C-alpha positions as a Markdown table, in Angstrom:
| # | Residue | x | y | z |
|---|---|---|---|---|
| 1 | Unk | 4.9 | 30.0 | 7.5 |
| 2 | Unk | 4.1 | 31.7 | 4.2 |
| 3 | Unk | 4.6 | 29.6 | 1.1 |
| 4 | Unk | 4.1 | 30.2 | -2.6 |
| 5 | Unk | 3.6 | 27.1 | -4.7 |
| 6 | Unk | 2.4 | 26.7 | -8.3 |
| 7 | Unk | -0.1 | 23.8 | -8.5 |
| 8 | Unk | -1.5 | 22.7 | -11.8 |
| 9 | Unk | -0.5 | 26.0 | -13.4 |
| 10 | Unk | -2.0 | 28.3 | -10.7 |
| 11 | Unk | 0.2 | 30.1 | -8.2 |
| 12 | Unk | -1.0 | 30.0 | -4.6 |
| 13 | Unk | 0.3 | 31.9 | -1.6 |
| 14 | Unk | -0.8 | 30.5 | 1.8 |
| 15 | Unk | 0.0 | 30.4 | 5.4 |
| 16 | Unk | 0.8 | 26.9 | 6.5 |
| 17 | Unk | 1.9 | 25.3 | 9.7 |
| 18 | Unk | 5.4 | 24.0 | 9.3 |
| 19 | Unk | 4.3 | 20.4 | 10.0 |
| 20 | Unk | 1.6 | 20.4 | 7.3 |
| 21 | Unk | 2.1 | 17.6 | 4.8 |
| 22 | Unk | 1.9 | 18.5 | 1.1 |
| 23 | Unk | -0.9 | 16.0 | 0.6 |
| 24 | Unk | -3.1 | 17.7 | 3.3 |
| 25 | Unk | -2.3 | 21.2 | 1.9 |
| 26 | Unk | -3.3 | 20.0 | -1.6 |
| 27 | Unk | -6.5 | 18.4 | -0.5 |
| 28 | Unk | -7.7 | 20.6 | 2.4 |
| 29 | Unk | -6.5 | 24.0 | 1.4 |
| 30 | Unk | -6.4 | 23.8 | -2.4 |
| 31 | Unk | -9.2 | 21.3 | -3.0 |
| 32 | Unk | -7.1 | 18.9 | -5.0 |
| 33 | Unk | -8.9 | 15.8 | -3.8 |
| 34 | Unk | -7.7 | 13.6 | -6.7 |
| 35 | Unk | -4.5 | 13.3 | -4.7 |
| 36 | Unk | -5.4 | 10.4 | -2.4 |
| 37 | Unk | -4.4 | 9.9 | 1.2 |
| 38 | Unk | -3.5 | 6.3 | 1.4 |
| 39 | Unk | -1.2 | 5.2 | 4.1 |
| 40 | Unk | 0.4 | 8.5 | 5.4 |
| 41 | Unk | 3.7 | 6.6 | 5.7 |
| 42 | Unk | 5.0 | 6.8 | 2.0 |
| 43 | Unk | 4.5 | 3.1 | 1.5 |
| 44 | Unk | 1.6 | 2.9 | -0.9 |
| 45 | Unk | 2.2 | 5.7 | -3.4 |
| 46 | Unk | -1.5 | 6.7 | -3.7 |
| 47 | Unk | -0.5 | 10.3 | -3.0 |
| 48 | Unk | 2.1 | 10.6 | -5.7 |
| 49 | Unk | 2.3 | 14.0 | -7.4 |
| 50 | Unk | 4.9 | 15.6 | -9.7 |
| 51 | Unk | 7.1 | 18.3 | -8.1 |
| 52 | Unk | 9.1 | 20.1 | -10.7 |
| 53 | Unk | 8.3 | 17.2 | -13.1 |
| 54 | Unk | 9.5 | 14.4 | -10.8 |
| 55 | Unk | 7.3 | 12.1 | -8.8 |
| 56 | Unk | 7.1 | 12.5 | -5.0 |
| 57 | Unk | 4.9 | 11.0 | -2.4 |
| 58 | Unk | 3.1 | 14.0 | -1.1 |
| 59 | Unk | 2.6 | 12.4 | 2.3 |
| 60 | Unk | 6.3 | 12.4 | 2.7 |
| 61 | Unk | 6.9 | 16.1 | 1.7 |
| 62 | Unk | 6.0 | 19.0 | 3.9 |
| 63 | Unk | 4.1 | 21.8 | 2.3 |
| 64 | Unk | 6.9 | 24.2 | 3.2 |
| 65 | Unk | 9.3 | 22.0 | 1.2 |
| 66 | Unk | 7.1 | 22.8 | -1.9 |
| 67 | Unk | 7.6 | 26.5 | -1.5 |
| 68 | Unk | 8.8 | 28.0 | -4.8 |
| 69 | Unk | 8.2 | 24.7 | -6.7 |
| 70 | Unk | 5.7 | 23.6 | -9.3 |
| 71 | Unk | 3.4 | 20.7 | -8.3 |
| 72 | Unk | 1.2 | 18.8 | -10.8 |
| 73 | Unk | -1.6 | 16.7 | -9.4 |
| 74 | Unk | -3.8 | 14.3 | -11.3 |
| 75 | Unk | -6.3 | 17.2 | -11.8 |
| 76 | Unk | -3.6 | 19.1 | -13.7 |
| 77 | Unk | -2.4 | 16.4 | -15.9 |
| 78 | Unk | -5.0 | 16.4 | -18.7 |
| 79 | Unk | -5.5 | 19.4 | -21.0 |
| 80 | Unk | -9.2 | 20.1 | -20.3 |
| 81 | Unk | -11.1 | 17.1 | -21.7 |
| 82 | Unk | -8.0 | 15.8 | -23.5 |
| 83 | Unk | -6.4 | 13.0 | -21.6 |
| 84 | Unk | -2.6 | 12.3 | -21.6 |
| 85 | Unk | -1.4 | 9.2 | -23.4 |
| 86 | Unk | -0.8 | 7.6 | -19.9 |
| 87 | Unk | -4.4 | 8.4 | -18.8 |
| 88 | Unk | -5.8 | 7.0 | -22.1 |
| 89 | Unk | -3.7 | 3.9 | -21.8 |
| 90 | Unk | -4.9 | 3.2 | -18.2 |
| 91 | Unk | -8.5 | 3.6 | -19.4 |
| 92 | Unk | -8.0 | 1.5 | -22.6 |
| 93 | Unk | -6.1 | -1.3 | -20.8 |
| 94 | Unk | -8.4 | -1.5 | -17.8 |
| 95 | Unk | -5.4 | -0.7 | -15.5 |
| 96 | Unk | -7.6 | 0.0 | -12.6 |
| 97 | Unk | -10.2 | -1.7 | -10.5 |
| 98 | Unk | -11.4 | 0.3 | -7.5 |
| 99 | Unk | -9.5 | 3.3 | -8.7 |
| 100 | Unk | -8.0 | 4.3 | -5.3 |
| 101 | Unk | -4.4 | 3.9 | -6.4 |
| 102 | Unk | -4.9 | 5.1 | -10.0 |
| 103 | Unk | -4.0 | 8.8 | -9.5 |
| 104 | Unk | -0.7 | 7.9 | -7.9 |
| 105 | Unk | 0.0 | 5.1 | -10.5 |
| 106 | Unk | -0.7 | 7.6 | -13.4 |
| 107 | Unk | 1.6 | 10.2 | -11.8 |
| 108 | Unk | 4.4 | 7.6 | -11.3 |
| 109 | Unk | 4.0 | 6.3 | -14.8 |
| 110 | Unk | 4.1 | 9.9 | -16.2 |
| 111 | Unk | 7.5 | 10.5 | -14.4 |
| 112 | Unk | 8.8 | 7.1 | -15.5 |
| 113 | Unk | 8.0 | 7.8 | -19.2 |
| 114 | Unk | 9.5 | 11.3 | -19.0 |
| 115 | Unk | 12.8 | 9.9 | -18.0 |
| 116 | Unk | 12.6 | 6.6 | -20.0 |
| 117 | Unk | 10.3 | 7.0 | -23.0 |
| 118 | Unk | 10.8 | 3.4 | -24.2 |
| 119 | Unk | 11.1 | 1.2 | -21.1 |
| 120 | Unk | 11.2 | -2.5 | -21.2 |
| 121 | Unk | 8.6 | -4.5 | -19.3 |
| 122 | Unk | 11.1 | -5.1 | -16.5 |
| 123 | Unk | 12.0 | -1.4 | -16.4 |
| 124 | Unk | 8.3 | -0.6 | -16.0 |
| 125 | Unk | 7.8 | -3.1 | -13.2 |
| 126 | Unk | 10.9 | -1.6 | -11.5 |
| 127 | Unk | 9.9 | 2.0 | -12.1 |
| 128 | Unk | 6.4 | 1.4 | -10.7 |
| 129 | Unk | 7.7 | -0.1 | -7.4 |
| 130 | Unk | 6.5 | 1.8 | -4.4 |
| 131 | Unk | 3.1 | 2.3 | -5.8 |
| 132 | Unk | 0.8 | -0.4 | -4.5 |
| 133 | Unk | -2.5 | -1.7 | -5.8 |
| 134 | Unk | -4.6 | -4.1 | -3.7 |
| 135 | Unk | -7.0 | -5.0 | -6.5 |
| 136 | Unk | -5.0 | -6.0 | -9.5 |
| 137 | Unk | -2.1 | -8.3 | -10.4 |
| 138 | Unk | -0.3 | -5.3 | -12.0 |
| 139 | Unk | -0.4 | -6.9 | -15.5 |
| 140 | Unk | -2.8 | -4.3 | -16.9 |
| 141 | Unk | -0.9 | -1.5 | -15.2 |
| 142 | Unk | 2.3 | -2.5 | -16.9 |
| 143 | Unk | 0.5 | -3.1 | -20.1 |
| 144 | Unk | -0.9 | 0.5 | -19.9 |
| 145 | Unk | 2.5 | 2.0 | -19.3 |
| 146 | Unk | 4.0 | 0.1 | -22.2 |
| 147 | Unk | 1.0 | 1.2 | -24.4 |
| 148 | Unk | 1.5 | 4.9 | -23.4 |
| 149 | Unk | 5.1 | 4.5 | -24.5 |
| 150 | Unk | 4.0 | 3.2 | -27.9 |
| 151 | Unk | 4.9 | -0.4 | -27.1 |
| 152 | Unk | 3.0 | -3.5 | -26.1 |
| 153 | Unk | 3.5 | -6.0 | -23.4 |
| 154 | Unk | 5.6 | -9.0 | -24.6 |
| 155 | Unk | 4.4 | -11.6 | -22.1 |
| 156 | Unk | 1.2 | -12.9 | -20.8 |
| 157 | Unk | -2.3 | -12.5 | -22.1 |
| 158 | Unk | -4.9 | -9.9 | -21.2 |
| 159 | Unk | -6.4 | -10.3 | -17.8 |
| 160 | Unk | -9.8 | -9.1 | -16.7 |
């Protein structure tokens, strides 16, 4: 099938097999390798991208379903060398360890803050559900999302 999708501000028209997952189209056809293949079952959230500004797990979306839509990957989030507040907060708060889940976490946090610019800590924890990290205890991830919203975490100390 022929699809036209705008990815990170560039419009692409490609022939895809109807069964091709969006994550594979992004990585293999468009070279957007920052979108990670984690579980291929939509359980981990590592492949999260924004489609029309809302987070989706790209291993759970067919490329043909993205036809006519705008997709933002982790590569398209920053403005050149200028990081978004979410990206800066993840760096500043050490909200990563191995980094495998980080692109999906940042994309999910970006969507969360676009719909709820001043979330509580509980709202952050709930809003980040479905994005899994095997390395951290999530404390610094929550702290980063709160910092990106202009707030600070109200409980617990800094963890390394």
